Amino acid sequence: MEIEVQDTYKEQAMKQLHIDAEKIAKLIKVQMDNLTMPQCPLYEEVLDTQMYGLSREIDFAVKLGLV
C-alpha cells in the first residue's frame, strides 16, 4: 500500500515538474517568435526567476525521493 502511495506521489511530482517546464519552454518560444531583441533585460529577469523556481522544485522533489 505504501509503495503505491509513493508511486502516486512520484507520478504527481513528475507531472507537475513537466507542466512547469512546459511553461518555461512556452515563455522562451514566445520570446523567440515575437521579439526582435533576444536580450531583453525584463524577459531575462522573468526567465531567470522561472528557471530558479523550477530548480528549487526539482531539488525539493529529489530530497523527498520523488525524482
XYZ file of N, CA, C and O in Angstrom:
268
model
N 0.835 -1.200 0.000
C 0.000 0.000 0.000
C 0.878 1.261 0.000
O 0.642 2.176 -0.745
N 1.890 1.274 0.880
C 2.757 2.450 0.975
C 3.523 2.674 -0.323
O 3.747 3.800 -0.741
N 3.932 1.584 -0.983
C 4.651 1.700 -2.252
C 3.750 2.320 -3.317
O 4.182 3.163 -4.092
N 2.469 1.941 -3.332
C 1.522 2.510 -4.300
C 1.352 4.007 -4.069
O 1.311 4.782 -5.025
N 1.266 4.416 -2.826
C 1.128 5.841 -2.499
C 2.376 6.585 -2.935
O 2.297 7.650 -3.542
N 3.543 6.005 -2.658
C 4.811 6.624 -3.047
C 4.887 6.780 -4.564
O 5.307 7.807 -5.067
N 4.463 5.731 -5.301
C 4.464 5.809 -6.757
C 3.523 6.908 -7.236
O 3.843 7.628 -8.180
N 2.370 7.038 -6.606
C 1.424 8.084 -6.977
C 2.044 9.454 -6.745
O 1.925 10.345 -7.592
N 2.717 9.640 -5.629
C 3.382 10.905 -5.360
C 4.470 11.186 -6.387
O 4.634 12.313 -6.845
N 5.212 10.155 -6.757
C 6.259 10.317 -7.769
C 5.650 10.734 -9.104
O 6.170 11.617 -9.776
N 4.567 10.082 -9.477
C 3.898 10.419 -10.736
C 3.380 11.856 -10.704
O 3.525 12.592 -11.682
N 2.795 12.243 -9.592
C 2.283 13.607 -9.474
C 3.414 14.625 -9.510
O 3.286 15.688 -10.128
N 4.516 14.308 -8.849
C 5.665 15.213 -8.839
C 6.219 15.385 -10.253
O 6.477 16.517 -10.690
N 6.384 14.295 -10.959
C 6.913 14.377 -12.325
C 5.954 15.128 -13.238
O 6.384 15.932 -14.069
N 4.663 14.895 -13.079
C 3.676 15.590 -13.897
C 3.763 17.096 -13.655
O 3.789 17.879 -14.603
N 3.845 17.504 -12.387
C 3.915 18.933 -12.083
C 5.213 19.552 -12.590
O 5.214 20.667 -13.116
N 6.314 18.834 -12.465
C 7.587 19.348 -12.978
C 7.536 19.510 -14.490
O 8.040 20.506 -15.027
N 6.904 18.579 -15.170
C 6.766 18.700 -16.629
C 5.876 19.888 -16.994
O 6.183 20.622 -17.951
N 4.807 20.098 -16.261
C 3.925 21.242 -16.517
C 4.697 22.543 -16.355
O 4.615 23.445 -17.196
N 5.450 22.648 -15.268
C 6.202 23.877 -15.015
C 7.312 24.079 -16.047
O 7.568 25.206 -16.475
N 7.956 23.002 -16.464
C 8.992 23.106 -17.502
C 8.377 23.530 -18.834
O 8.971 24.327 -19.569
N 7.189 23.037 -19.142
C 6.493 23.432 -20.373
C 6.169 24.925 -20.372
O 6.259 25.585 -21.403
N 5.786 25.461 -19.225
C 5.502 26.898 -19.123
C 6.753 27.707 -19.472
O 6.674 28.716 -20.176
N 7.890 27.253 -18.986
C 9.145 27.933 -19.281
C 9.476 27.809 -20.774
O 9.882 28.780 -21.409
N 9.271 26.630 -21.331
C 9.526 26.429 -22.762
C 8.631 27.335 -23.608
O 9.084 27.915 -24.606
N 7.379 27.490 -23.204
C 6.469 28.379 -23.935
C 6.918 29.834 -23.825
O 6.844 30.588 -24.794
N 7.386 30.221 -22.652
C 7.899 31.572 -22.456
C 9.071 31.836 -23.396
O 9.151 32.889 -24.042
N 9.959 30.874 -23.513
C 11.110 31.012 -24.412
C 10.643 31.085 -25.861
O 11.123 31.907 -26.641
N 9.689 30.231 -26.222
C 9.187 30.225 -27.598
C 8.536 31.560 -27.952
O 8.767 32.103 -29.043
N 7.748 32.108 -27.056
C 7.115 33.410 -27.306
C 8.182 34.472 -27.522
O 8.081 35.293 -28.439
N 9.209 34.448 -26.704
C 10.303 35.410 -26.846
C 10.967 35.269 -28.213
O 11.196 36.250 -28.905
N 11.249 34.042 -28.585
C 11.952 33.814 -29.850
C 11.072 34.157 -31.050
O 11.564 34.655 -32.055
N 9.782 33.906 -30.956
C 8.868 34.133 -32.080
C 8.448 35.590 -32.251
O 8.194 36.035 -33.366
N 8.360 36.345 -31.163
C 7.715 37.658 -31.224
C 8.606 38.860 -30.968
O 8.224 39.977 -31.309
N 9.723 38.660 -30.385
C 10.550 39.816 -30.045
C 11.798 39.854 -30.909
O 12.415 38.826 -31.192
N 12.138 41.036 -31.308
C 13.325 41.185 -32.145
C 14.586 41.320 -31.296
O 15.680 41.103 -31.779
N 14.431 41.692 -30.039
C 15.575 41.849 -29.143
C 15.754 40.587 -28.300
O 15.034 40.370 -27.342
N 16.688 39.719 -28.636
C 16.822 38.470 -27.892
C 17.311 38.661 -26.463
O 17.121 37.803 -25.635
N 17.930 39.797 -26.171
C 18.461 40.006 -24.826
C 17.729 41.141 -24.121
O 18.327 42.114 -23.688
N 16.441 40.988 -23.985
C 15.627 41.965 -23.271
C 15.816 41.739 -21.766
O 15.570 40.644 -21.265
N 16.253 42.760 -21.020
C 16.506 42.583 -19.585
C 15.282 42.112 -18.795
O 15.411 41.265 -17.913
N 14.126 42.625 -19.111
C 12.921 42.212 -18.398
C 12.616 40.743 -18.672
O 12.323 39.970 -17.753
N 12.702 40.348 -19.920
C 12.484 38.950 -20.291
C 13.484 38.053 -19.574
O 13.126 37.011 -19.017
N 14.744 38.451 -19.584
C 15.777 37.646 -18.940
C 15.515 37.503 -17.447
O 15.719 36.426 -16.880
N 15.043 38.566 -16.809
C 14.737 38.525 -15.377
C 13.603 37.544 -15.090
O 13.678 36.739 -14.162
N 12.552 37.602 -15.899
C 11.415 36.695 -15.727
C 11.860 35.261 -15.955
O 11.537 34.358 -15.168
N 12.615 35.022 -17.013
C 13.076 33.674 -17.306
C 13.990 33.154 -16.198
O 13.861 32.002 -15.764
N 14.909 33.980 -15.720
C 15.796 33.575 -14.625
C 14.987 33.185 -13.386
O 15.288 32.185 -12.730
N 13.968 33.968 -13.070
C 13.130 33.688 -11.910
C 12.392 32.369 -12.083
O 12.332 31.547 -11.158
N 11.842 32.147 -13.271
C 11.127 30.902 -13.543
C 12.067 29.699 -13.474
O 11.719 28.660 -12.909
N 13.242 29.829 -14.045
C 14.209 28.730 -14.025
C 14.671 28.439 -12.596
O 14.822 27.275 -12.213
N 14.893 29.478 -11.818
C 15.293 29.276 -10.424
C 14.187 28.553 -9.654
O 14.459 27.614 -8.899
N 12.948 28.982 -9.860
C 11.818 28.335 -9.189
C 11.731 26.862 -9.542
O 11.518 26.007 -8.667
N 11.899 26.549 -10.824
C 11.856 25.150 -11.247
C 13.003 24.363 -10.619
O 12.806 23.226 -10.163
N 14.176 24.956 -10.555
C 15.316 24.248 -9.954
C 15.056 23.954 -8.482
O 15.423 22.885 -7.977
N 14.392 24.864 -7.783
C 14.058 24.645 -6.366
C 13.017 23.534 -6.238
O 13.080 22.716 -5.321
N 12.045 23.505 -7.144
C 11.045 22.434 -7.136
C 11.715 21.076 -7.339
O 11.385 20.107 -6.654
N 12.635 21.027 -8.285
C 13.334 19.771 -8.564
C 14.158 19.345 -7.360
O 14.123 18.174 -6.952
N 14.888 20.280 -6.760
C 15.682 19.956 -5.568
C 14.789 19.408 -4.454
O 15.138 18.428 -3.788
N 13.643 20.029 -4.261
C 12.712 19.588 -3.215
C 12.215 18.175 -3.515
O 12.198 17.309 -2.623
N 11.832 17.922 -4.761
C 11.342 16.592 -5.133
C 12.435 15.540 -4.956
O 12.155 14.421 -4.508
N 13.677 15.889 -5.276
C 14.794 14.956 -5.099
C 14.987 14.656 -3.618
O 15.152 13.492 -3.219
N 14.949 15.678 -2.781
C 15.129 15.475 -1.345
C 14.043 14.576 -0.762
O 14.294 13.827 0.188
N 12.836 14.648 -1.325
C 11.753 13.795 -0.849
C 11.783 12.401 -1.461
O 10.968 11.549 -1.127
N 12.720 12.186 -2.400
C 12.826 10.899 -3.049
C 11.769 10.674 -4.115
O 11.458 9.533 -4.458
N 11.205 11.751 -4.635
C 10.158 11.639 -5.640
C 10.694 11.649 -7.062
O 9.988 11.314 -8.001
N 11.932 12.073 -7.197
C 12.570 12.127 -8.526
C 13.910 11.436 -8.420
O 14.603 11.549 -7.446
